[in-house]
């Protein structure tokens, strides 16, 4: 297959037919919990900003962020948190890698990372604890994708 011009995710086979090239699927992991509702909302706004920037700057990646719509439609209860984390871990198992972002690694992020680690897949840690920025995360992601 030869990569099509324009980075549209298609490739032309030797016989001229178009085929879809499967992009790398990376799970975006960001802390959500906080001491106040305002803190939770700030974390969600940060996660959305990360996602938007990553979509725009990592063209060969399909981003998996299943927890974001759960938080939009479910009330914050222990049962819903447990269900959400269970489903997140099921989705993470289908991904090629996980990208950790945000100020710290939360307990939920640790569980998600453990799933990827157990499967021997890539963990890209771009949390603030490593001094990473949006640009550093994009560089790390695109470098890893190019190496695959």
PDB file of C-alpha atoms in Angstrom:
ATOM      1  CA  UNK A   1       0.000   0.000   0.000  1.00  0.00           C
ATOM      2  CA  UNK A   2       1.136   3.516  -0.752  1.00  0.00           C
ATOM      3  CA  UNK A   3       0.056   6.356   1.510  1.00  0.00           C
ATOM      4  CA  UNK A   4      -2.335   8.774  -0.179  1.00  0.00           C
ATOM      5  CA  UNK A   5      -1.526  12.459  -0.398  1.00  0.00           C
ATOM      6  CA  UNK A   6      -3.199  14.695   2.137  1.00  0.00           C
ATOM      7  CA  UNK A   7      -2.988  12.355   5.151  1.00  0.00           C
ATOM      8  CA  UNK A   8      -6.620  11.302   4.847  1.00  0.00           C
ATOM      9  CA  UNK A   9      -5.999   7.801   6.229  1.00  0.00           C
ATOM     10  CA  UNK A  10      -6.367   6.091   2.872  1.00  0.00           C
ATOM     11  CA  UNK A  11      -3.804   4.255   0.834  1.00  0.00           C
ATOM     12  CA  UNK A  12      -3.751   3.108  -2.767  1.00  0.00           C
ATOM     13  CA  UNK A  13      -3.036  -0.560  -3.303  1.00  0.00           C
ATOM     14  CA  UNK A  14      -0.919  -1.652  -6.261  1.00  0.00           C
ATOM     15  CA  UNK A  15      -4.078  -2.251  -8.297  1.00  0.00           C
ATOM     16  CA  UNK A  16      -5.299   1.321  -7.778  1.00  0.00           C
ATOM     17  CA  UNK A  17      -8.030   0.539  -5.225  1.00  0.00           C
ATOM     18  CA  UNK A  18      -8.250   2.604  -2.051  1.00  0.00           C
ATOM     19  CA  UNK A  19      -7.910   0.899   1.309  1.00  0.00           C
ATOM     20  CA  UNK A  20      -8.195   2.264   4.823  1.00  0.00           C
ATOM     21  CA  UNK A  21      -5.047   2.348   6.934  1.00  0.00           C
ATOM     22  CA  UNK A  22      -5.927   1.720  10.559  1.00  0.00           C
ATOM     23  CA  UNK A  23      -4.594   4.563  12.665  1.00  0.00           C
ATOM     24  CA  UNK A  24      -3.032   3.865  16.036  1.00  0.00           C
ATOM     25  CA  UNK A  25      -5.658   3.990  18.754  1.00  0.00           C
ATOM     26  CA  UNK A  26      -4.479   5.823  21.845  1.00  0.00           C
ATOM     27  CA  UNK A  27      -6.441   6.103  25.071  1.00  0.00           C
ATOM     28  CA  UNK A  28      -6.316   9.592  26.591  1.00  0.00           C
ATOM     29  CA  UNK A  29      -6.050   9.441  30.371  1.00  0.00           C
ATOM     30  CA  UNK A  30      -6.489  12.642  32.412  1.00  0.00           C
ATOM     31  CA  UNK A  31      -7.378  13.147  36.085  1.00  0.00           C
ATOM     32  CA  UNK A  32     -11.002  14.113  36.754  1.00  0.00           C
ATOM     33  CA  UNK A  33     -11.583  13.970  40.499  1.00  0.00           C
ATOM     34  CA  UNK A  34     -11.085  17.023  42.694  1.00  0.00           C
ATOM     35  CA  UNK A  35     -12.073  18.288  46.130  1.00  0.00           C
ATOM     36  CA  UNK A  36     -14.765  20.582  44.710  1.00  0.00           C
ATOM     37  CA  UNK A  37     -17.201  20.568  41.815  1.00  0.00           C
ATOM     38  CA  UNK A  38     -15.336  23.567  40.408  1.00  0.00           C
ATOM     39  CA  UNK A  39     -12.142  21.501  40.490  1.00  0.00           C
ATOM     40  CA  UNK A  40     -13.832  18.646  38.624  1.00  0.00           C
ATOM     41  CA  UNK A  41     -15.136  21.092  36.009  1.00  0.00           C
ATOM     42  CA  UNK A  42     -11.644  22.588  35.621  1.00  0.00           C
ATOM     43  CA  UNK A  43     -10.208  19.093  35.098  1.00  0.00           C
ATOM     44  CA  UNK A  44     -12.858  18.317  32.475  1.00  0.00           C
ATOM     45  CA  UNK A  45     -12.152  21.593  30.673  1.00  0.00           C
ATOM     46  CA  UNK A  46      -8.446  20.732  30.682  1.00  0.00           C
ATOM     47  CA  UNK A  47      -9.147  17.232  29.332  1.00  0.00           C
ATOM     48  CA  UNK A  48     -11.277  18.669  26.525  1.00  0.00           C
ATOM     49  CA  UNK A  49      -8.541  21.168  25.651  1.00  0.00           C
ATOM     50  CA  UNK A  50      -5.961  18.357  25.530  1.00  0.00           C
ATOM     51  CA  UNK A  51      -8.244  16.270  23.327  1.00  0.00           C
ATOM     52  CA  UNK A  52      -8.874  19.089  20.879  1.00  0.00           C
ATOM     53  CA  UNK A  53      -5.180  19.876  20.583  1.00  0.00           C
ATOM     54  CA  UNK A  54      -4.227  16.226  20.162  1.00  0.00           C
ATOM     55  CA  UNK A  55      -6.859  15.609  17.477  1.00  0.00           C
ATOM     56  CA  UNK A  56      -5.609  18.635  15.549  1.00  0.00           C
ATOM     57  CA  UNK A  57      -1.913  17.759  15.867  1.00  0.00           C
ATOM     58  CA  UNK A  58      -1.720  13.960  15.768  1.00  0.00           C
ATOM     59  CA  UNK A  59      -3.261  13.076  12.380  1.00  0.00           C
ATOM     60  CA  UNK A  60      -2.349   9.381  12.475  1.00  0.00           C
ATOM     61  CA  UNK A  61      -4.095   8.688  15.792  1.00  0.00           C
ATOM     62  CA  UNK A  62      -7.690   7.798  16.647  1.00  0.00           C
ATOM     63  CA  UNK A  63      -8.269   9.021  20.197  1.00  0.00           C
ATOM     64  CA  UNK A  64     -10.212   6.884  22.663  1.00  0.00           C
ATOM     65  CA  UNK A  65     -11.789   8.882  25.510  1.00  0.00           C
ATOM     66  CA  UNK A  66     -14.796   6.820  26.641  1.00  0.00           C
ATOM     67  CA  UNK A  67     -14.944   8.364  30.097  1.00  0.00           C
ATOM     68  CA  UNK A  68     -15.798  11.839  28.824  1.00  0.00           C
ATOM     69  CA  UNK A  69     -19.390  11.123  27.701  1.00  0.00           C
ATOM     70  CA  UNK A  70     -19.980   9.007  30.815  1.00  0.00           C
ATOM     71  CA  UNK A  71     -19.242  12.056  32.927  1.00  0.00           C
ATOM     72  CA  UNK A  72     -21.673  14.087  30.843  1.00  0.00           C
ATOM     73  CA  UNK A  73     -24.626  11.734  31.332  1.00  0.00           C
ATOM     74  CA  UNK A  74     -24.123   9.979  34.688  1.00  0.00           C
ATOM     75  CA  UNK A  75     -24.410  11.394  38.188  1.00  0.00           C
ATOM     76  CA  UNK A  76     -21.281  11.188  40.330  1.00  0.00           C
ATOM     77  CA  UNK A  77     -22.000   8.203  42.569  1.00  0.00           C
ATOM     78  CA  UNK A  78     -19.729   5.397  43.781  1.00  0.00           C
ATOM     79  CA  UNK A  79     -21.679   2.897  41.647  1.00  0.00           C
ATOM     80  CA  UNK A  80     -21.331   5.013  38.513  1.00  0.00           C
ATOM     81  CA  UNK A  81     -17.631   5.615  39.179  1.00  0.00           C
ATOM     82  CA  UNK A  82     -17.067   1.869  39.515  1.00  0.00           C
ATOM     83  CA  UNK A  83     -19.011   1.172  36.323  1.00  0.00           C
ATOM     84  CA  UNK A  84     -17.168   3.917  34.457  1.00  0.00           C
ATOM     85  CA  UNK A  85     -13.752   2.648  35.480  1.00  0.00           C
ATOM     86  CA  UNK A  86     -14.710  -0.914  34.584  1.00  0.00           C
ATOM     87  CA  UNK A  87     -15.783   0.212  31.123  1.00  0.00           C
ATOM     88  CA  UNK A  88     -12.700   2.427  30.746  1.00  0.00           C
ATOM     89  CA  UNK A  89     -10.427  -0.515  31.472  1.00  0.00           C
ATOM     90  CA  UNK A  90     -12.312  -2.629  28.926  1.00  0.00           C
ATOM     91  CA  UNK A  91     -11.781   0.066  26.293  1.00  0.00           C
ATOM     92  CA  UNK A  92      -8.138   0.638  27.215  1.00  0.00           C
ATOM     93  CA  UNK A  93      -7.512  -3.060  26.522  1.00  0.00           C
ATOM     94  CA  UNK A  94      -8.480  -2.442  22.888  1.00  0.00           C
ATOM     95  CA  UNK A  95      -6.007   0.415  22.437  1.00  0.00           C
ATOM     96  CA  UNK A  96      -2.466   0.385  21.116  1.00  0.00           C
ATOM     97  CA  UNK A  97      -1.208   2.816  23.757  1.00  0.00           C
ATOM     98  CA  UNK A  98      -2.210   5.145  26.576  1.00  0.00           C
ATOM     99  CA  UNK A  99      -1.275   8.811  26.929  1.00  0.00           C
ATOM    100  CA  UNK A 100      -1.210  10.112  30.506  1.00  0.00           C
ATOM    101  CA  UNK A 101      -1.689  13.876  30.795  1.00  0.00           C
ATOM    102  CA  UNK A 102      -2.599  16.390  33.477  1.00  0.00           C
ATOM    103  CA  UNK A 103      -1.068  17.530  36.721  1.00  0.00           C
ATOM    104  CA  UNK A 104      -0.778  14.102  38.323  1.00  0.00           C
ATOM    105  CA  UNK A 105      -1.649  10.444  37.902  1.00  0.00           C
ATOM    106  CA  UNK A 106      -4.924   9.644  39.647  1.00  0.00           C
ATOM    107  CA  UNK A 107      -5.850   6.206  41.019  1.00  0.00           C
ATOM    108  CA  UNK A 108      -8.116   5.670  37.980  1.00  0.00           C
ATOM    109  CA  UNK A 109      -5.273   6.554  35.630  1.00  0.00           C
ATOM    110  CA  UNK A 110      -3.082   4.047  37.461  1.00  0.00           C
ATOM    111  CA  UNK A 111      -5.673   1.309  36.876  1.00  0.00           C
ATOM    112  CA  UNK A 112      -5.965   2.216  33.187  1.00  0.00           C
ATOM    113  CA  UNK A 113      -2.154   2.174  32.843  1.00  0.00           C
ATOM    114  CA  UNK A 114      -1.958  -1.194  34.557  1.00  0.00           C
ATOM    115  CA  UNK A 115      -4.200  -2.698  31.864  1.00  0.00           C
ATOM    116  CA  UNK A 116      -1.940  -1.403  29.076  1.00  0.00           C
ATOM    117  CA  UNK A 117       1.198  -2.506  30.929  1.00  0.00           C
ATOM    118  CA  UNK A 118      -0.199  -5.990  31.456  1.00  0.00           C
ATOM    119  CA  UNK A 119      -0.806  -6.257  27.713  1.00  0.00           C
ATOM    120  CA  UNK A 120       2.742  -5.074  26.951  1.00  0.00           C
ATOM    121  CA  UNK A 121       1.581  -1.968  25.120  1.00  0.00           C
ATOM    122  CA  UNK A 122       2.980   1.554  25.135  1.00  0.00           C
ATOM    123  CA  UNK A 123       2.542   3.996  28.034  1.00  0.00           C
ATOM    124  CA  UNK A 124       3.343   7.610  27.136  1.00  0.00           C
ATOM    125  CA  UNK A 125       3.571   9.623  30.354  1.00  0.00           C
ATOM    126  CA  UNK A 126       3.254  13.342  29.662  1.00  0.00           C
ATOM    127  CA  UNK A 127       1.896  14.411  33.037  1.00  0.00           C
ATOM    128  CA  UNK A 128       3.109  17.614  34.662  1.00  0.00           C
ATOM    129  CA  UNK A 129       5.169  15.503  37.072  1.00  0.00           C
ATOM    130  CA  UNK A 130       7.438  14.870  34.076  1.00  0.00           C
ATOM    131  CA  UNK A 131       7.442  18.544  33.106  1.00  0.00           C
ATOM    132  CA  UNK A 132       5.593  17.823  29.864  1.00  0.00           C
ATOM    133  CA  UNK A 133       3.592  20.253  27.779  1.00  0.00           C
ATOM    134  CA  UNK A 134       1.107  19.956  24.934  1.00  0.00           C
ATOM    135  CA  UNK A 135       3.959  20.266  22.448  1.00  0.00           C
ATOM    136  CA  UNK A 136       6.001  17.600  24.214  1.00  0.00           C
ATOM    137  CA  UNK A 137       3.009  15.249  24.260  1.00  0.00           C
ATOM    138  CA  UNK A 138       2.333  15.766  20.553  1.00  0.00           C
ATOM    139  CA  UNK A 139       6.010  15.137  19.808  1.00  0.00           C
ATOM    140  CA  UNK A 140       6.081  11.971  21.929  1.00  0.00           C
ATOM    141  CA  UNK A 141       2.892  10.624  20.364  1.00  0.00           C
ATOM    142  CA  UNK A 142       3.867  11.385  16.774  1.00  0.00           C
ATOM    143  CA  UNK A 143       7.377   9.972  17.326  1.00  0.00           C
ATOM    144  CA  UNK A 144       5.949   6.728  18.711  1.00  0.00           C
ATOM    145  CA  UNK A 145       3.409   6.406  15.896  1.00  0.00           C
ATOM    146  CA  UNK A 146       6.135   6.962  13.290  1.00  0.00           C
ATOM    147  CA  UNK A 147       8.258   4.235  14.905  1.00  0.00           C
ATOM    148  CA  UNK A 148       5.508   1.616  14.612  1.00  0.00           C
TER     149      UNK A 148
END
